[in-house]
Amino acid sequence: RKEVEQDPGPFNVPEGATVAFNCTYSNSASQSFFWYRQDCRKEPKLLMSVYSSGNEDGRFTAQLNRASQYISLLIRDSKLSDSATYLCVVDSSASKIIFGSGTRLSIRP
Amino acid sequence: EPEVTQTPSHQVTQMGQEVILRCVPISNHLYFYWYRQILGQKVEFLVSFYNNEISEKSEIFDDQFSVERPDGSNFTLKIRSTKLEDSAMYFCASSDPKGGQDQFFGPGTRLTVL
């Protein structure tokens, strides 16, 4: 089983739609979880950390399910500028994080 | 807003040559990292660095690779004898332990080995 697994997509949704991504991880000892976004040929940018209680930042909501070892990201009222690859990231130790392969999202007008 | 910077943005080299990729992490950060991303593939961890020593390294980070913090601001990745398969985007990142493991990435150096 891959350490961090994501549906590669692409997800192609209309502007204003709600879209959700899931990610599963294999290391039950992982403590830190993140969503990053990466635009084409750019660096990953931290979107949000994911906390056990779930957290929201504007139109973005992240959830963590430790029992099932998955993380989700919900984007509401999607904008054209949300088009990017969304990377699920999980720690494998105190000094190492592992990236998923990413889910491509394309928002159409 | 403070940011991680990297130079050069693009490096072209011949196979077998040594390259040094440079990074200036965010000034109050204490943890530093290098990652690589081969075109079309996922971001891969290479090495983490704290308190002037390597904390952890991946299997990719073999004897051809080394890291150094030569002064108070720069953090470098050296590849001693480049191979064709070293062609990739190399990202530097840094984090402040007070902020958990939130890592902030530089814009990357695209390394092309001919």
mmCIF file of C-alpha atoms in Angstrom:
data_model
loop_
_atom_site.group_PDB
_atom_site.id
_atom_site.type_symbol
_atom_site.label_atom_id
_atom_site.label_comp_id
_atom_site.label_asym_id
_atom_site.label_seq_id
_atom_site.Cartn_x
_atom_site.Cartn_y
_atom_site.Cartn_z
ATOM 1 C CA ARG A 1 0.000 0.000 0.000
ATOM 2 C CA LYS A 2 1.263 3.450 -0.921
ATOM 3 C CA GLU A 3 2.136 5.705 1.997
ATOM 4 C CA VAL A 4 -0.197 8.426 0.761
ATOM 5 C CA GLU A 5 -2.785 7.672 -1.889
ATOM 6 C CA GLN A 6 -4.985 10.065 -3.834
ATOM 7 C CA ASP A 7 -7.330 9.829 -6.791
ATOM 8 C CA PRO A 8 -5.344 11.529 -9.580
ATOM 9 C CA GLY A 9 -8.469 12.926 -11.228
ATOM 10 C CA PRO A 10 -8.849 15.089 -13.163
ATOM 11 C CA PHE A 11 -11.956 16.527 -11.566
ATOM 12 C CA ASN A 12 -13.618 18.871 -14.013
ATOM 13 C CA VAL A 13 -16.373 20.904 -12.366
ATOM 14 C CA PRO A 14 -18.275 24.118 -13.159
ATOM 15 C CA GLU A 15 -17.586 27.347 -11.340
ATOM 16 C CA GLY A 16 -19.627 27.563 -8.163
ATOM 17 C CA ALA A 17 -19.750 23.805 -7.609
ATOM 18 C CA THR A 18 -18.690 22.008 -4.467
ATOM 19 C CA VAL A 19 -15.942 19.449 -4.869
ATOM 20 C CA ALA A 20 -14.386 17.007 -2.415
ATOM 21 C CA PHE A 21 -11.147 15.056 -2.447
ATOM 22 C CA ASN A 22 -10.138 12.152 -0.260
ATOM 23 C CA CYS A 23 -6.736 10.849 0.596
ATOM 24 C CA THR A 24 -5.698 7.718 2.495
ATOM 25 C CA TYR A 25 -2.470 7.122 4.379
ATOM 26 C CA SER A 26 -0.848 3.932 5.560
ATOM 27 C CA ASN A 27 1.125 4.977 8.661
ATOM 28 C CA SER A 28 -1.173 4.832 11.684
ATOM 29 C CA ALA A 29 1.489 6.667 13.722
ATOM 30 C CA SER A 30 1.277 9.807 11.557
ATOM 31 C CA GLN A 31 0.507 12.929 13.561
ATOM 32 C CA SER A 32 0.541 15.810 11.097
ATOM 33 C CA PHE A 33 -1.579 16.201 7.998
ATOM 34 C CA PHE A 34 -1.719 18.907 5.378
ATOM 35 C CA TRP A 35 -3.226 19.944 2.093
ATOM 36 C CA TYR A 36 -0.982 21.770 -0.339
ATOM 37 C CA ARG A 37 -1.850 23.121 -3.762
ATOM 38 C CA GLN A 38 0.515 23.127 -6.674
ATOM 39 C CA ASP A 39 0.059 25.111 -9.844
ATOM 40 C CA CYS A 40 1.674 23.876 -13.043
ATOM 41 C CA ARG A 41 5.497 24.035 -12.776
ATOM 42 C CA LYS A 42 5.331 25.938 -9.484
ATOM 43 C CA GLU A 43 6.206 25.095 -5.925
ATOM 44 C CA PRO A 44 3.742 23.437 -3.538
ATOM 45 C CA LYS A 45 1.976 26.010 -1.387
ATOM 46 C CA LEU A 46 0.530 25.176 1.995
ATOM 47 C CA LEU A 47 -3.250 25.410 1.821
ATOM 48 C CA MET A 48 -4.091 24.235 5.311
ATOM 49 C CA SER A 49 -3.070 21.946 8.104
ATOM 50 C CA VAL A 50 -5.632 19.314 9.044
ATOM 51 C CA TYR A 51 -6.587 18.989 12.688
ATOM 52 C CA SER A 52 -8.323 16.116 14.449
ATOM 53 C CA SER A 53 -11.395 18.214 15.076
ATOM 54 C CA GLY A 54 -11.592 19.313 11.458
ATOM 55 C CA ASN A 55 -10.998 22.858 10.369
ATOM 56 C CA GLU A 56 -12.342 25.426 7.983
ATOM 57 C CA ASP A 57 -10.686 28.308 6.181
ATOM 58 C CA GLY A 58 -13.134 30.290 4.125
ATOM 59 C CA ARG A 59 -14.448 28.052 1.357
ATOM 60 C CA PHE A 60 -12.112 25.205 2.321
ATOM 61 C CA THR A 61 -12.890 22.525 4.911
ATOM 62 C CA ALA A 62 -10.526 19.752 5.914
ATOM 63 C CA GLN A 63 -11.436 16.638 7.892
ATOM 64 C CA LEU A 64 -9.367 13.882 9.420
ATOM 65 C CA ASN A 65 -10.590 10.372 10.164
ATOM 66 C CA ARG A 66 -7.862 8.609 12.136
ATOM 67 C CA ALA A 67 -9.766 5.342 12.485
ATOM 68 C CA SER A 68 -10.066 4.945 8.721
ATOM 69 C CA GLN A 69 -6.813 6.783 8.029
ATOM 70 C CA TYR A 70 -8.173 9.241 5.537
ATOM 71 C CA ILE A 71 -8.203 12.967 5.091
ATOM 72 C CA SER A 72 -10.632 14.987 3.053
ATOM 73 C CA LEU A 73 -10.743 18.437 1.524
ATOM 74 C CA LEU A 74 -13.982 20.150 0.571
ATOM 75 C CA ILE A 75 -14.028 23.234 -1.624
ATOM 76 C CA ARG A 76 -17.300 25.168 -1.732
ATOM 77 C CA ASP A 77 -18.336 27.745 -4.327
ATOM 78 C CA SER A 78 -15.344 26.867 -6.476
ATOM 79 C CA LYS A 79 -13.580 29.635 -8.423
ATOM 80 C CA LEU A 80 -11.626 29.475 -11.665
ATOM 81 C CA SER A 81 -8.525 30.254 -9.590
ATOM 82 C CA ASP A 82 -9.004 27.013 -7.638
ATOM 83 C CA SER A 83 -7.812 25.072 -10.697
ATOM 84 C CA ALA A 84 -4.620 23.352 -9.535
ATOM 85 C CA THR A 85 -3.272 20.046 -8.273
ATOM 86 C CA TYR A 86 -4.116 19.372 -4.631
ATOM 87 C CA LEU A 87 -1.498 17.458 -2.691
ATOM 88 C CA CYS A 88 -2.255 15.431 0.391
ATOM 89 C CA VAL A 89 0.727 15.419 2.747
ATOM 90 C CA VAL A 90 1.329 13.272 5.816
ATOM 91 C CA ASP A 91 4.261 13.073 8.192
ATOM 92 C CA SER A 92 6.172 9.808 8.443
ATOM 93 C CA SER A 93 8.433 11.041 11.252
ATOM 94 C CA ALA A 94 9.210 14.247 13.132
ATOM 95 C CA SER A 95 11.460 15.432 10.317
ATOM 96 C CA LYS A 96 9.931 13.965 7.176
ATOM 97 C CA ILE A 97 6.689 14.477 5.287
ATOM 98 C CA ILE A 98 5.377 12.394 2.404
ATOM 99 C CA PHE A 99 3.458 13.796 -0.535
ATOM 100 C CA GLY A 100 0.671 12.091 -2.379
ATOM 101 C CA SER A 101 0.716 12.189 -6.159
ATOM 102 C CA GLY A 102 -1.960 14.855 -6.171
ATOM 103 C CA THR A 103 -5.487 15.301 -7.470
ATOM 104 C CA ARG A 104 -5.921 17.561 -10.475
ATOM 105 C CA LEU A 105 -8.838 19.961 -10.337
ATOM 106 C CA SER A 106 -10.061 21.975 -13.277
ATOM 107 C CA ILE A 107 -12.820 24.561 -12.826
ATOM 108 C CA ARG A 108 -14.691 25.509 -15.980
ATOM 109 C CA PRO A 109 -16.597 28.782 -16.480
ATOM 110 C CA GLU B 1 5.678 38.337 3.671
ATOM 111 C CA PRO B 2 8.914 36.386 4.236
ATOM 112 C CA GLU B 3 9.632 33.751 1.626
ATOM 113 C CA VAL B 4 12.131 31.066 0.696
ATOM 114 C CA THR B 5 14.315 31.979 -2.266
ATOM 115 C CA GLN B 6 16.320 29.695 -4.537
ATOM 116 C CA THR B 7 19.031 30.241 -7.119
ATOM 117 C CA PRO B 8 19.471 29.619 -9.936
ATOM 118 C CA SER B 9 15.974 29.186 -11.310
ATOM 119 C CA HIS B 10 17.313 26.929 -14.062
ATOM 120 C CA GLN B 11 20.617 25.069 -14.231
ATOM 121 C CA VAL B 12 21.816 23.123 -17.242
ATOM 122 C CA THR B 13 24.805 20.859 -16.764
ATOM 123 C CA GLN B 14 26.652 18.024 -18.433
ATOM 124 C CA MET B 15 26.447 14.517 -17.037
ATOM 125 C CA GLY B 16 29.232 13.932 -14.523
ATOM 126 C CA GLN B 17 29.535 17.584 -13.518
ATOM 127 C CA GLU B 18 29.024 18.880 -10.009
ATOM 128 C CA VAL B 19 26.174 21.284 -9.298
ATOM 129 C CA ILE B 20 25.339 23.356 -6.243
ATOM 130 C CA LEU B 21 21.785 24.516 -5.731
ATOM 131 C CA ARG B 22 21.299 27.395 -3.331
ATOM 132 C CA CYS B 23 18.479 28.317 -1.008
ATOM 133 C CA VAL B 24 17.848 31.102 1.467
ATOM 134 C CA PRO B 25 15.269 29.856 3.974
ATOM 135 C CA ILE B 26 12.940 32.128 5.906
ATOM 136 C CA SER B 27 15.131 33.906 8.445
ATOM 137 C CA ASN B 28 13.686 32.666 11.743
ATOM 138 C CA HIS B 29 13.128 29.099 10.579
ATOM 139 C CA LEU B 30 15.236 26.327 12.059
ATOM 140 C CA TYR B 31 14.392 23.285 9.938
ATOM 141 C CA PHE B 32 15.434 23.007 6.309
ATOM 142 C CA TYR B 33 14.563 20.514 3.635
ATOM 143 C CA TRP B 34 15.272 19.536 0.049
ATOM 144 C CA TYR B 35 12.784 17.831 -2.224
ATOM 145 C CA ARG B 36 12.805 16.900 -5.859
ATOM 146 C CA GLN B 37 10.045 16.508 -8.393
ATOM 147 C CA ILE B 38 10.691 14.734 -11.660
ATOM 148 C CA LEU B 39 8.437 16.117 -14.401
ATOM 149 C CA GLY B 40 4.982 14.615 -14.132
ATOM 150 C CA GLN B 41 5.727 12.803 -10.878
ATOM 151 C CA LYS B 42 5.133 13.487 -7.212
ATOM 152 C CA VAL B 43 7.224 15.581 -4.859
ATOM 153 C CA GLU B 44 9.845 13.363 -3.195
ATOM 154 C CA PHE B 45 11.604 14.015 0.110
ATOM 155 C CA LEU B 46 15.393 14.090 -0.089
ATOM 156 C CA VAL B 47 16.717 15.348 3.246
ATOM 157 C CA SER B 48 15.913 17.318 6.376
ATOM 158 C CA PHE B 49 18.457 19.405 8.282
ATOM 159 C CA TYR B 50 18.423 20.873 11.766
ATOM 160 C CA ASN B 51 21.062 22.267 14.087
ATOM 161 C CA ASN B 52 23.763 21.926 11.444
ATOM 162 C CA GLU B 53 23.230 18.260 10.829
ATOM 163 C CA ILE B 54 21.079 15.944 8.745
ATOM 164 C CA SER B 55 17.977 14.806 10.646
ATOM 165 C CA GLU B 56 16.748 12.332 8.069
ATOM 166 C CA LYS B 57 17.435 11.391 4.470
ATOM 167 C CA SER B 58 15.728 9.247 1.871
ATOM 168 C CA GLU B 59 17.147 6.414 -0.225
ATOM 169 C CA ILE B 60 17.464 8.892 -3.084
ATOM 170 C CA PHE B 61 19.947 10.944 -1.039
ATOM 171 C CA ASP B 62 22.987 8.748 -1.676
ATOM 172 C CA ASP B 63 26.699 9.557 -1.490
ATOM 173 C CA GLN B 64 26.436 11.799 -4.540
ATOM 174 C CA PHE B 65 24.354 14.268 -2.546
ATOM 175 C CA SER B 66 25.391 16.532 0.292
ATOM 176 C CA VAL B 67 23.898 19.524 2.098
ATOM 177 C CA GLU B 68 25.528 22.395 3.874
ATOM 178 C CA ARG B 69 24.643 25.550 5.723
ATOM 179 C CA PRO B 70 27.814 27.501 4.997
ATOM 180 C CA ASP B 71 26.690 30.661 6.792
ATOM 181 C CA GLY B 72 23.716 32.015 8.718
ATOM 182 C CA SER B 73 21.458 32.368 5.719
ATOM 183 C CA ASN B 74 22.261 29.944 2.886
ATOM 184 C CA PHE B 75 21.390 26.257 2.635
ATOM 185 C CA THR B 76 22.904 24.350 -0.273
ATOM 186 C CA LEU B 77 22.408 21.028 -2.019
ATOM 187 C CA LYS B 78 25.409 19.631 -3.884
ATOM 188 C CA ILE B 79 25.242 16.843 -6.408
ATOM 189 C CA ARG B 80 28.775 15.609 -6.969
ATOM 190 C CA SER B 81 28.517 13.819 -10.288
ATOM 191 C CA THR B 82 25.216 14.422 -11.986
ATOM 192 C CA LYS B 83 23.348 11.706 -13.854
ATOM 193 C CA LEU B 84 20.666 12.063 -16.498
ATOM 194 C CA GLU B 85 18.087 10.860 -13.995
ATOM 195 C CA ASP B 86 18.922 13.758 -11.671
ATOM 196 C CA SER B 87 17.042 16.043 -14.061
ATOM 197 C CA ALA B 88 14.162 17.381 -11.994
ATOM 198 C CA MET B 89 12.814 20.372 -10.136
ATOM 199 C CA TYR B 90 14.540 20.767 -6.785
ATOM 200 C CA PHE B 91 12.611 22.531 -4.059
ATOM 201 C CA CYS B 92 13.989 23.878 -0.815
ATOM 202 C CA ALA B 93 11.654 24.323 2.140
ATOM 203 C CA SER B 94 11.904 25.586 5.680
ATOM 204 C CA SER B 95 9.785 25.414 8.795
ATOM 205 C CA ASP B 96 9.579 26.983 12.204
ATOM 206 C CA PRO B 97 9.101 24.369 14.923
ATOM 207 C CA LYS B 98 6.662 26.667 16.700
ATOM 208 C CA GLY B 99 4.417 26.348 13.668
ATOM 209 C CA GLY B 100 4.417 22.564 13.715
ATOM 210 C CA GLN B 101 5.616 21.027 10.509
ATOM 211 C CA ASP B 102 4.109 23.687 8.238
ATOM 212 C CA GLN B 103 6.732 23.890 5.523
ATOM 213 C CA PHE B 104 7.163 26.784 3.135
ATOM 214 C CA PHE B 105 8.652 26.082 -0.239
ATOM 215 C CA GLY B 106 10.913 28.074 -2.490
ATOM 216 C CA PRO B 107 10.136 28.492 -6.201
ATOM 217 C CA GLY B 108 12.522 25.670 -7.140
ATOM 218 C CA THR B 109 15.550 25.153 -9.352
ATOM 219 C CA ARG B 110 14.979 23.275 -12.565
ATOM 220 C CA LEU B 111 18.023 21.069 -13.121
ATOM 221 C CA THR B 112 18.605 19.706 -16.602
ATOM 222 C CA VAL B 113 21.379 17.160 -17.039
ATOM 223 C CA LEU B 114 22.490 16.587 -20.628
#
